[in-house]
XYZ file of C-alpha atoms in Angstrom:
640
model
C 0.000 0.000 0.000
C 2.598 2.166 0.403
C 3.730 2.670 -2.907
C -0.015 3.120 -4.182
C 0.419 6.774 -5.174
C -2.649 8.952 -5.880
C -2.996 10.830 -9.118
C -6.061 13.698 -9.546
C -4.604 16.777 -11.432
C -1.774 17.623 -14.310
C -1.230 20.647 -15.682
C 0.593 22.092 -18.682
C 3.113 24.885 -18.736
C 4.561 25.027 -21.880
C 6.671 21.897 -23.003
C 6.504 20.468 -19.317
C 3.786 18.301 -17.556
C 3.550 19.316 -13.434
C 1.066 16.432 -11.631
C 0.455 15.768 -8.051
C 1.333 12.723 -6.176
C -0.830 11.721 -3.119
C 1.705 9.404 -0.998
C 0.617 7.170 1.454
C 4.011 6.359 2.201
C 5.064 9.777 3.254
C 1.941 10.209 5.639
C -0.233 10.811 3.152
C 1.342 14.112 1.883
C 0.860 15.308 -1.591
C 4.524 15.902 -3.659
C 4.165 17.705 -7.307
C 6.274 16.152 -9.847
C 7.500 18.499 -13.051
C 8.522 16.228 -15.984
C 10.685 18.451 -18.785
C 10.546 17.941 -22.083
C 13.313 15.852 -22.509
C 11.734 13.069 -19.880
C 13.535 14.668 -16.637
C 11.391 14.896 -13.816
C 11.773 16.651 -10.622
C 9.751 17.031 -7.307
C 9.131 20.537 -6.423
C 8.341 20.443 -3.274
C 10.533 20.018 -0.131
C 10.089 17.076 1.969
C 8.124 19.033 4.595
C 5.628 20.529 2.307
C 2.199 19.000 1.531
C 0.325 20.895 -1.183
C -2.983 20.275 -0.095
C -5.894 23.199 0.606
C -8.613 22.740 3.240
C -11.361 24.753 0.906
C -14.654 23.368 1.507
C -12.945 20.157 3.340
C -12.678 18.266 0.235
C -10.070 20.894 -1.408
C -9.256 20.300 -4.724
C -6.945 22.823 -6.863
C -4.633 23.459 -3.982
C -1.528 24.618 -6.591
C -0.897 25.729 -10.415
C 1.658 26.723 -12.558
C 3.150 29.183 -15.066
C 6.045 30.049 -17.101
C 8.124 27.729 -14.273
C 7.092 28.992 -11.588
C 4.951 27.130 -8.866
C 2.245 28.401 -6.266
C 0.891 25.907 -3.801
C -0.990 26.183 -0.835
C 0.708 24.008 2.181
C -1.272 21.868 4.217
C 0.026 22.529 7.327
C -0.978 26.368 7.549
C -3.028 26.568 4.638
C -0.744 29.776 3.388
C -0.165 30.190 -0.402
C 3.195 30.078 -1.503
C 5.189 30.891 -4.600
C 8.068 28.873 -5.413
C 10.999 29.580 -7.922
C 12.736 27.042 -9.792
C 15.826 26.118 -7.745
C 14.510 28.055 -4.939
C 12.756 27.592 -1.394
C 9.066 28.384 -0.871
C 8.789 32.027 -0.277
C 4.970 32.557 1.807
C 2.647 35.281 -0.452
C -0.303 35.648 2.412
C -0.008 36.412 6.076
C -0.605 34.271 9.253
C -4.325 34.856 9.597
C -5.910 35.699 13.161
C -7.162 32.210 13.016
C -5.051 29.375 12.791
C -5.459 27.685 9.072
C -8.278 29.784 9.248
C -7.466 31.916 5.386
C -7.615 29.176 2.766
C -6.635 29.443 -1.178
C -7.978 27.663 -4.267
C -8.244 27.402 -7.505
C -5.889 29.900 -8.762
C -5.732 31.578 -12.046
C -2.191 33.643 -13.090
C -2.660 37.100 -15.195
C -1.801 36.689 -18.727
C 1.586 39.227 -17.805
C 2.115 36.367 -14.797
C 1.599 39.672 -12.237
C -1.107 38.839 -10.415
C -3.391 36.425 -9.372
C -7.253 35.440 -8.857
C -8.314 32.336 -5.846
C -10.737 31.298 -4.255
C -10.414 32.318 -0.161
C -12.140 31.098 2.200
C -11.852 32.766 5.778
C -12.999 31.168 8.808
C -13.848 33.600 12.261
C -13.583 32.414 15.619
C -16.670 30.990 16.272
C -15.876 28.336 13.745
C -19.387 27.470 12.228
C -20.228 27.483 8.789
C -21.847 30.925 9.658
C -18.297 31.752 10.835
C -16.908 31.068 7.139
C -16.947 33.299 4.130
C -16.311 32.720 0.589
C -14.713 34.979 -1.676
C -12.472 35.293 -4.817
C -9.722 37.890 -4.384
C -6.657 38.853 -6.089
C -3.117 39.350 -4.784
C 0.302 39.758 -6.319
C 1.904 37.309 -7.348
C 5.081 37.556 -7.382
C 5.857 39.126 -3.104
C 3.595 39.212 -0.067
C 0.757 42.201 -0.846
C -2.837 42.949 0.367
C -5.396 40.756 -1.371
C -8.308 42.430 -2.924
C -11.388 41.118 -2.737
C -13.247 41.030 -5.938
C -16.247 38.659 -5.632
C -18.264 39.054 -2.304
C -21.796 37.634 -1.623
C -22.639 34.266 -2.510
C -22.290 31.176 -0.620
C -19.805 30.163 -2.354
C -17.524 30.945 -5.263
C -15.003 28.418 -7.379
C -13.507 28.539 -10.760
C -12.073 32.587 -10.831
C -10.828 32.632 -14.817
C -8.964 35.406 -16.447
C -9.635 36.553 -20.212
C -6.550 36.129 -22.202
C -6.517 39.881 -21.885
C -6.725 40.103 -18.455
C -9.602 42.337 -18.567
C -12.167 40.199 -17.629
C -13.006 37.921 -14.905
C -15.258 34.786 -14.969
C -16.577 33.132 -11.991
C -19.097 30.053 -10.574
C -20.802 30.707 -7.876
C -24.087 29.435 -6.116
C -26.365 29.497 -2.719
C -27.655 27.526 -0.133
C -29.019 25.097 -0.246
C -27.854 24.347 -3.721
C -24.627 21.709 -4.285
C -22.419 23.096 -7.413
C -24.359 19.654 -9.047
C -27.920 21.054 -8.169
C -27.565 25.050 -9.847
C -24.671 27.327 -10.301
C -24.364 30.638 -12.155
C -21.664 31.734 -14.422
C -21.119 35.405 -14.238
C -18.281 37.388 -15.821
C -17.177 41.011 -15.350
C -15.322 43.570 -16.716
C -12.719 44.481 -14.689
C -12.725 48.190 -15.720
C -16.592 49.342 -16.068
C -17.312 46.645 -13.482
C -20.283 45.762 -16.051
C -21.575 42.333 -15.098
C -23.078 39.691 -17.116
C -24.662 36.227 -15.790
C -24.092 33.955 -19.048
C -25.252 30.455 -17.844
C -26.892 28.706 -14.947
C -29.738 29.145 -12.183
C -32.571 27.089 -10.656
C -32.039 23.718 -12.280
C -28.789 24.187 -13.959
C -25.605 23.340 -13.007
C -22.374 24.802 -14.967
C -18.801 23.462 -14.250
C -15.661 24.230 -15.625
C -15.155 27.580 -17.292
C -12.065 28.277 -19.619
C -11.499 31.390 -22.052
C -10.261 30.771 -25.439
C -7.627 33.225 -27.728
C -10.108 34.342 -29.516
C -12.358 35.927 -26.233
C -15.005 32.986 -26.616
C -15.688 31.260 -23.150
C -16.232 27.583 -22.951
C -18.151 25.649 -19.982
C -20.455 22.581 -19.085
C -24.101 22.633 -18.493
C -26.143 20.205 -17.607
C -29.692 22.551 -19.197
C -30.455 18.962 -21.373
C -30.106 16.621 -18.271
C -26.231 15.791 -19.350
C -23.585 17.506 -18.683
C -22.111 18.919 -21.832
C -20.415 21.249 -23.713
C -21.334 24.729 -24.656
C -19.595 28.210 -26.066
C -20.259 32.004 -25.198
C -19.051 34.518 -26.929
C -20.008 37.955 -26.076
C -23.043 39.478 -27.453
C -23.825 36.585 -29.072
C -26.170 33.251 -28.033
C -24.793 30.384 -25.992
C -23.979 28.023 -29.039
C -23.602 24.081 -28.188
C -20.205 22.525 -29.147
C -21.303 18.940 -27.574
C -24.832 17.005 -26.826
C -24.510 13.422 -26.124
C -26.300 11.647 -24.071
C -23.866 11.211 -21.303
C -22.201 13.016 -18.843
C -19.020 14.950 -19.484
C -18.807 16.730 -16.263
C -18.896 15.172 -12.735
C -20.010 16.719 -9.547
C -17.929 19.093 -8.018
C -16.943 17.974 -4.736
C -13.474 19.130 -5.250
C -12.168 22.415 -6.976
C -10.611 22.237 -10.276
C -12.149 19.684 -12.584
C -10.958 19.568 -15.790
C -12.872 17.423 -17.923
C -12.182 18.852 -21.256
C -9.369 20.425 -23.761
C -9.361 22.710 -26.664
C -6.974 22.019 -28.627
C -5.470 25.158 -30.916
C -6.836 23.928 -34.303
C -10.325 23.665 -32.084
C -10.656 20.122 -32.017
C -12.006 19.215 -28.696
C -10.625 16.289 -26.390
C -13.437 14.918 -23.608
C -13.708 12.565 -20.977
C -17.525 10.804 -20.917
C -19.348 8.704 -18.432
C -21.849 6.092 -20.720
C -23.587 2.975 -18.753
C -20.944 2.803 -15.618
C -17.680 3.536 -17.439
C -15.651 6.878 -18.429
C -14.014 6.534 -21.451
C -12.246 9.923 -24.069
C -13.855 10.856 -26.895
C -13.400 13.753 -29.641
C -15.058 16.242 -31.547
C -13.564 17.017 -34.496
C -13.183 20.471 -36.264
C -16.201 19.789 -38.458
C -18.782 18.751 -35.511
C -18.459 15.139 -35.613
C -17.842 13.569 -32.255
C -16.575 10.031 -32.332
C -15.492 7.923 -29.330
C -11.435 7.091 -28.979
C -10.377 3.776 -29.206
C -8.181 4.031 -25.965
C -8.295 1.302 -22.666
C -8.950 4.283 -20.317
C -12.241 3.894 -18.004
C -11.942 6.463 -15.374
C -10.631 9.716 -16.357
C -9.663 12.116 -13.826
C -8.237 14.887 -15.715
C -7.982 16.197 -19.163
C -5.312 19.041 -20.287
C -4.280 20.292 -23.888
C -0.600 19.786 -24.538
C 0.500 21.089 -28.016
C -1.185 21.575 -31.020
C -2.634 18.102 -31.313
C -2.101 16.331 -27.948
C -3.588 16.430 -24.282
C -2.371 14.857 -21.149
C -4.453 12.884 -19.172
C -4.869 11.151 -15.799
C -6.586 8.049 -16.300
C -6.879 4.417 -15.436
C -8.454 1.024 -16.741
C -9.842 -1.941 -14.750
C -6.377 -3.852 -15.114
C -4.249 -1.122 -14.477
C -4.354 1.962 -11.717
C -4.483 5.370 -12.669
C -1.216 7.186 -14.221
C -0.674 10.368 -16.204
C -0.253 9.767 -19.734
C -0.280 11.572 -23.143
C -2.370 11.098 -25.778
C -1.265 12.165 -29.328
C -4.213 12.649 -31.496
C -2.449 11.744 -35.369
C -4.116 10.482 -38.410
C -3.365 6.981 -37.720
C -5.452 7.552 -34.532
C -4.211 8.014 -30.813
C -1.387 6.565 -29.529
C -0.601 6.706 -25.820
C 2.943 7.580 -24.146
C 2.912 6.999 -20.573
C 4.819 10.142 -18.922
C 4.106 8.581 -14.949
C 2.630 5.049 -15.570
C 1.117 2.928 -13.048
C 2.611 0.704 -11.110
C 3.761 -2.838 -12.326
C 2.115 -5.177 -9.742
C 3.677 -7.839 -11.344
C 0.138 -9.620 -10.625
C -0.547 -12.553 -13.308
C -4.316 -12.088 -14.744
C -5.755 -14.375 -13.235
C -5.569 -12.852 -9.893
C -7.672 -9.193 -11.234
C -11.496 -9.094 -11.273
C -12.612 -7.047 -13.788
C -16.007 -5.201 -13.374
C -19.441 -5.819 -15.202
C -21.718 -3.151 -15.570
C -25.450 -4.569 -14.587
C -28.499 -2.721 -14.379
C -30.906 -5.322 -12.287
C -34.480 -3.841 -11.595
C -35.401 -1.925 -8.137
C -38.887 0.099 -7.525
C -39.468 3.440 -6.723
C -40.907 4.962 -3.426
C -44.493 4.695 -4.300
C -43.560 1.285 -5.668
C -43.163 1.768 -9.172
C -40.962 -0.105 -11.020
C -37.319 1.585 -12.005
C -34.042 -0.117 -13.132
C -30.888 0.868 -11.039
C -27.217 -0.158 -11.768
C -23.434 -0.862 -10.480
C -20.416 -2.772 -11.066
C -20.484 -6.733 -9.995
C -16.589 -8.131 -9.723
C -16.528 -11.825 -9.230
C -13.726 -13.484 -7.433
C -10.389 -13.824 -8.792
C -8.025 -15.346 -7.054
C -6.939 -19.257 -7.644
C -5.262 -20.097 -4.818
C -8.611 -19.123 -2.690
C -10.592 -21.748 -4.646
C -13.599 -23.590 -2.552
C -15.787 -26.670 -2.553
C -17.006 -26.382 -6.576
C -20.855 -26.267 -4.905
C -19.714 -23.350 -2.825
C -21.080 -19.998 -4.146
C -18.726 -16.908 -2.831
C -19.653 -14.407 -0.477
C -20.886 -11.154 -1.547
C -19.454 -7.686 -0.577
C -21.787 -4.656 -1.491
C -19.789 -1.663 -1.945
C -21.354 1.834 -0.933
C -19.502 4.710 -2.684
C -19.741 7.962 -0.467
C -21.175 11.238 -1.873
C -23.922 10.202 -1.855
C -23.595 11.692 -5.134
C -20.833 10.524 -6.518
C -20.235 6.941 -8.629
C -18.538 3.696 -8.680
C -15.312 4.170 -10.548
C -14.355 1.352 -12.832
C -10.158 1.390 -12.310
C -8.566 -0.715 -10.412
C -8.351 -0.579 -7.101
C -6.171 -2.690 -5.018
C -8.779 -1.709 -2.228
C -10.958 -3.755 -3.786
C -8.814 -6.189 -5.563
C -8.200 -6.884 -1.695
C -11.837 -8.786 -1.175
C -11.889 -10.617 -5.050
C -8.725 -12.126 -4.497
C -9.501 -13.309 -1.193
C -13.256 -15.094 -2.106
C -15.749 -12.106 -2.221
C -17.809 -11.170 -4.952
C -17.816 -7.000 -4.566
C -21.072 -5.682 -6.254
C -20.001 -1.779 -6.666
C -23.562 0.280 -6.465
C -24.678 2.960 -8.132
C -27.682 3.663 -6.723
C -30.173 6.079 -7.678
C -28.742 9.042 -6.492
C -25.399 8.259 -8.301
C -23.898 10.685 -10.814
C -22.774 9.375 -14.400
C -26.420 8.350 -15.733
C -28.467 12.181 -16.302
C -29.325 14.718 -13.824
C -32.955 12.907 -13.547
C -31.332 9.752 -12.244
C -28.756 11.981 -9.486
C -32.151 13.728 -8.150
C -34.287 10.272 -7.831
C -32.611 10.772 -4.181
C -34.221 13.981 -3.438
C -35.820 13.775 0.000
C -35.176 9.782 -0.112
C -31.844 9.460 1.101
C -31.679 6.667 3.552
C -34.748 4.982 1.320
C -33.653 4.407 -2.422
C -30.734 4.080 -1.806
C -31.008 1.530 0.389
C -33.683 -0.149 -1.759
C -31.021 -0.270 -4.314
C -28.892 -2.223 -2.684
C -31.059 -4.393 -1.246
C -31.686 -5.071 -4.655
C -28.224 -5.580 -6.408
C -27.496 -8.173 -3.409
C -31.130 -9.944 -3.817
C -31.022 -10.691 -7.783
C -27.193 -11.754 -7.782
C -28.176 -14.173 -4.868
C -31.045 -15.179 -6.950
C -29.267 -15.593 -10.000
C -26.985 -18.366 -8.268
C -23.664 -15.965 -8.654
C -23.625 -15.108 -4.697
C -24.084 -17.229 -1.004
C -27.439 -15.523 -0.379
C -26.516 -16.528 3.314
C -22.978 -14.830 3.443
C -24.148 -11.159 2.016
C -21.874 -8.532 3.823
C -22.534 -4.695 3.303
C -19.593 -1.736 3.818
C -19.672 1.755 3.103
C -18.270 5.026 3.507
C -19.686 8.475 4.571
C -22.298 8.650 3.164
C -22.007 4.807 2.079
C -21.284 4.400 5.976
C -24.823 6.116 6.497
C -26.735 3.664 3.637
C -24.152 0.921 5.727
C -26.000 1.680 8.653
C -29.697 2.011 7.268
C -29.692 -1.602 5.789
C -28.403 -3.214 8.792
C -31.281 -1.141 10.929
C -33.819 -3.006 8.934
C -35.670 -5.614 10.485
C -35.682 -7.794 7.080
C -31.986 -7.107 6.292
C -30.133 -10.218 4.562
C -26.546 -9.255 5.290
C -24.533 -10.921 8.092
C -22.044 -8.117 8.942
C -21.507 -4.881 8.015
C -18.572 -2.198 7.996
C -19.361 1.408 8.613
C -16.326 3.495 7.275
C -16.691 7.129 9.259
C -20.883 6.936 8.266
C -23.421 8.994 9.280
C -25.176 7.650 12.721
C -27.651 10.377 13.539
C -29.167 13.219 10.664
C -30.000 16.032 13.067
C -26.681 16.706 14.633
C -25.136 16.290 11.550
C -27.661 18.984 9.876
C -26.357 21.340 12.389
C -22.770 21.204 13.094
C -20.660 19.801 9.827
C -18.957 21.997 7.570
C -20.174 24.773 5.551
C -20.030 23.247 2.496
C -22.492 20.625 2.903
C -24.305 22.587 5.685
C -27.544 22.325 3.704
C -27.050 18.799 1.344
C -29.475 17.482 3.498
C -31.798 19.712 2.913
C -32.448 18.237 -0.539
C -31.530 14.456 0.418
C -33.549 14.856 3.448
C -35.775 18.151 3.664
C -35.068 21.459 5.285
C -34.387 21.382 9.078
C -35.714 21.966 11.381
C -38.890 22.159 9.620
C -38.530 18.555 8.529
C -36.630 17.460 11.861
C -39.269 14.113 12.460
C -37.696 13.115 8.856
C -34.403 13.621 10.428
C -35.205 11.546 13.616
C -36.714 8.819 11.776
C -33.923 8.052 9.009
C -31.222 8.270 11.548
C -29.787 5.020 12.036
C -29.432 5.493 15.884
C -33.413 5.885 16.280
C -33.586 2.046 15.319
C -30.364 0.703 17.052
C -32.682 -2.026 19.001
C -33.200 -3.471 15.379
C -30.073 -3.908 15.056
C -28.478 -7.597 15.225
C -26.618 -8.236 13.037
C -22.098 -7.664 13.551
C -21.013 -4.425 12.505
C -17.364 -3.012 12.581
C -16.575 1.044 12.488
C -13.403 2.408 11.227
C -12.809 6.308 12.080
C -10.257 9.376 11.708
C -9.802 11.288 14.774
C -9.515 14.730 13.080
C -12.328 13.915 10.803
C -14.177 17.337 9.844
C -16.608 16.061 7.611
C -18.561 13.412 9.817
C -16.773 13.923 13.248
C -15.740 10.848 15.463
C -18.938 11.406 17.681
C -21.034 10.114 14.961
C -19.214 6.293 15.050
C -18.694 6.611 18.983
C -23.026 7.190 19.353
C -23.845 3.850 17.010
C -21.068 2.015 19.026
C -22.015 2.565 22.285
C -25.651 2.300 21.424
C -24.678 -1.562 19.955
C -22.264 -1.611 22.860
C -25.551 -1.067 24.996
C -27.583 -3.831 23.272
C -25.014 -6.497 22.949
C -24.708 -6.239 19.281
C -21.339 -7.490 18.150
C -19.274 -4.603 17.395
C -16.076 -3.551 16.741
C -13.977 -0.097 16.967
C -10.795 1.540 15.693
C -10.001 5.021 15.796
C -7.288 5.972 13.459
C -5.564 9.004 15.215
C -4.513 11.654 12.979
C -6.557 10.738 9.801
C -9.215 13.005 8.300
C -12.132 11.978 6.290
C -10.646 8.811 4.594
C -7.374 7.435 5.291
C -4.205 8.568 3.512
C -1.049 6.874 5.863
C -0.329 3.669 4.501
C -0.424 1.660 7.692
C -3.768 3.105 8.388
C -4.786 2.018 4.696
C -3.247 -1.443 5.447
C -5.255 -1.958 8.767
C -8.070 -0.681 8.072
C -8.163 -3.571 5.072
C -6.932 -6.231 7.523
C -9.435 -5.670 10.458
C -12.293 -5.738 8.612
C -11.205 -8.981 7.187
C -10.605 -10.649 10.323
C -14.037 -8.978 11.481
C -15.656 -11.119 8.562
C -13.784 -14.338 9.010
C -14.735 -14.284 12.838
C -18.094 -13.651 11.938
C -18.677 -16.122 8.610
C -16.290 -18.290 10.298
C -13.758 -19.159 7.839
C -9.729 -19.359 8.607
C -7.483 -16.615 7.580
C -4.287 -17.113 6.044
C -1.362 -17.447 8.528
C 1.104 -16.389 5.997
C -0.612 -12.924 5.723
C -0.403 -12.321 9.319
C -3.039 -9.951 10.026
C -3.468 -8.853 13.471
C -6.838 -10.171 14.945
C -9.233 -7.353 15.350
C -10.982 -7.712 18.913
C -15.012 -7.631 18.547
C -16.855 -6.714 21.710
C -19.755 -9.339 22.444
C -18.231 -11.719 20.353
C -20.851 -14.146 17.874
C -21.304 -17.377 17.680
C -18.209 -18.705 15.257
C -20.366 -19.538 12.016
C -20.178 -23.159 10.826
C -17.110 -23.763 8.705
């Protein structure tokens, strides 16, 4: 695990490729990696800084680049630095009154490279998300200076974009209790006359991912049809559409920075599309044809032009994790050069489970019929081959959001359970981005109920069709996942065995009122608005019906976790604690919402196997020699 680097952004500048590196190995700390032209590569950073931002939790967007030099916001005091090549990180913003309490994103460098536009976020004493405000301002950027504050108002703010003149400034921003996915306006200004024009968005509409062209044109992604695609502004003119497909190009915003698409200069456009469960790149051509590449990728996390008729890419498959590769766009068709490929597992075939999208049927809330969907990975894995009559247990996988999907790359996470005897059935639930904006708000006000239905579902029909041990279904999740974890296992007709609840929500209400800003009012949408709907809140909590609750569940949590704090795991323990449920705890200090140290990623793996194995009551490996994880009220050893 601790080599398993994380990739999420790349940028250009010039003939060079900068991407970050998320390393487990080094605590977790993200290193950015500059590759010249001629194949040389070196790490910018110093080994004590972590370019990382704290903006809206999630961050996203925490450094860019231009003409060789580097700004970065560090981790540790959330500060924005600027840093020369050769030289040592030199600090452009004060200390703030509040300890990491000024935070930078998503910058944007003046065409003359003078100054620069971010996204701050500045957090007061009282440290609510009334104590927090949003705003884009713009500060020298080249020595320490005052920061001006341009944008001031909305809830929020992301995606500050200079014209290639300079003269002009476009923005998102939206309002409570909107998500960036639910509706976002995109407003530009003129710098000089202060004139302002709203160009996209509002009630309904969500617009991501703003860039200006050369010629003064600005390009972004609206999701007005029910997909996110791709349209063009230009100034006194109508909003003209470049791309309509039916499927999504952009993704929901939970970090800052998404780049999903790349003009090229002779206006050929490069895309990254999500169609029945899988990403994939595709291309419109000069003349308005769009055609899919023929490329392995199947989860693309960032697209970036690089030349005339290349981009650069960080991107994955289901046999290979994600790396950052180029993609040169000739007449033969693309061919791929890998600038930082994945790792070489050295793993033979046999031992990778590759996923299958299935769409199984579920029902609505008023009963109706409806189809949902997800990824099913059966074991793979030789040397844990059982009886031939002996159907493997299943694993359903809740992906965290709850808006978000089930990526399709591989993930030694979950290569973990296939090559150890599980089936893993990856949900995408309704709810789940990557299928329309219709399918992402079937969740509205039915979080905690479709969701869970869902699930239910994917486990029932693979059970049915024979490909599952309807008697050995297990259920984990994070977050949010942790939340729909904790739901299924609450119900008195559940048909999973054990459960793991990775830092899930226990109980709505407290939740409604003391997270972060950010998502300060999601549940208002997924749930209703509070307090006015506070008997919805009480009755989808998991903790309301913890004396239904029977069935083994282990609960893995960071200790500095912002997001869903430690109290939430420590209420649903105790409460099983109270009731005799079998239950087991581990509190990971110094890990935030997900776990980044490698030891952390490591045990976390290994104690919830030995949680199943004590509960299904198979043997683990001695070779492997995982530590025994120590469940409180202990079962009954299952039957071998």
């Amino acid at each position: 695990m601790a080599a398993a680097v994380r990739f999420a952004e790349v940028r250009v500048d010039g003939d060079a490729v900068v991407w970050s590196e998320g390393r487990p190995g080094e605590g977790g700390r993200t290193q950015l990696v500059r590759r010249a032209a001629d194949g040389a590569t070196t790490e910018l950073l110093p080994p004590d800084r972590n370019a990382r931002t704290a903006v809206h939790e999630y961050g996203g967007a925490a450094w860019w680049v231009h003409e060789g030099v580097t700004w970065f916001v560090d981790w540790a005091d959330q500060r924005l630095y600027r840093l020369e090549p050769g030289g040592d990180p030199v600090a452009l913003t004060p200390r703030p009154a509040v300890d990491r309490g000024d935070r930078f994103a998503d910058g944007d460098v003046a065409p003359n490279g003078r100054t620069i536009v971010c996204v701050r976020e500045r957090h007061a004493a009282g440290g609510g998300p009334s104590d927090v405000r949003n705003e884009i301002v713009r500060l020298d950027a080249r020595a320490p200076g005052q920061q001006e504050v341009l944008v001031t108002g909305p809830d929020f703010v992301a995606a500050p974009r200079l014209s290639p003149d300079g003269g002009t400034l476009a923005w998102l921003q939206w309002q409570h209790p909107d998500m960036p996915w639910d509706a976002t306006l995109l407003t530009v200004r003129d710098l000089e006359t202060e004139e302002e024009t709203v160009v996209a968005g509002g009630a309904g509409e969500s617009v991501l991912q703003p860039v200006w062209r050369p010629d003064g044109s600005l390009w972004f992604l609206s999701d007005s049809t029910g997909w996110w695609n791709l349209y063009r502004w230009v100034p006194g003119a109508d909003i003209e559409p470049v791309v309509r497909i039916d499927a999504e190009i952009g993704a929901p915003a939970w970090t800052l920075g998404g780049a999903r698409y790349a003009v090229l200069a002779d206006g050929r456009v490069v895309f990254a599309r999500w169609r029945g469960g899988f990403d994939g790149l595709a291309i419109r051509e000069a003349d308005g044809t769009v055609a899919d590449l023929d490329l392995p990728f199947t989860a693309v996390a960032a697209v970036r032009a690089f030349g005339p008729r290349a981009v650069v890419v960080v991107a994955g498959t289901p046999t290979q994790e994600s790396g950052v590769h180029r993609v040169d766009l000739g007449a033969a068709g693309p061919a791929v050069t890998s600038l930082r490929p994945p790792r070489d597992l050295g793993l033979h075939p046999a031992l990778l489970s590759t996923p299958e999208a299935v769409s199984f049927p579920s029902t609505a809330p008023d009963g109706a019929p409806r189809t949902a969907h997800a990824l099913f990975y059966p074991p793979a894995n030789p040397a844990f081959r059982g009886p031939d009559d002996e159907l493997p247990p299943l694993l359903v996988v809740i992906h965290g959001g709850p808006t978000d999907a089930a990526v399709p790359v591989l993930s030694l996470g979950l290569q973990y359970w296939t090559s150890r005897g599980f089936a893993v059935v990856d949900v995408n639930y309704g709810g789940s981005s990557g299928y329309g904006r219709p399918y992402r708000e079937l969740l509205n006000g039915q979080w905690g109920v479709l969701d869970v239905t869902d699930c239910l579902a994917a486990a029932r029909r693979l059970a049915r069709a024979g490909r599952v041990d309807g008697e050995r279904l297990c259920i984990r999740g994070g977050s949010a996942g942790g939340f729909t974890t904790l739901i299924a296992l609450a119900r008195e007709d559940t048909p999973f065995a054990a459960g793991a609840d990775h830092f899930g929500v226990a109980e709505l209400e407290s939740l409604a009122v003391e997270t972060h800003k950010f998502e300060s009012r999601y549940l208002d949408r997924l749930v209703g608005p509070y307090p006015q709907a506070r008997d919805v809140y009480v009755e989808r909590s998991p903790l309301t019906h913890a004396d239904r609750f029977s069935r083994p569940l282990i609960v893995l949590q960071g200790s500095e976790d912002a997001i869903v704090p430690p109290k939430q795991s420590e209420v649903i323990v105790d409460a099983l604690r109270a009731k005799r449920v079998p239950v087991a705890y581990l509190l990971f200090p110094g890990e935030q919402h997900g776990f980044r140290r490698a030891e952390n990623v490591r045990r976390a793996l290994d104690a919830e196997l030995s949680f199943y194995a004590q509960v299904l009551g198979f043997e683990l490996p001695p070779e492997e020699g995982i530590e025994p994880v120590v469940i409180e009220n202990p079962p009954t050893p299952a039957p071998p």
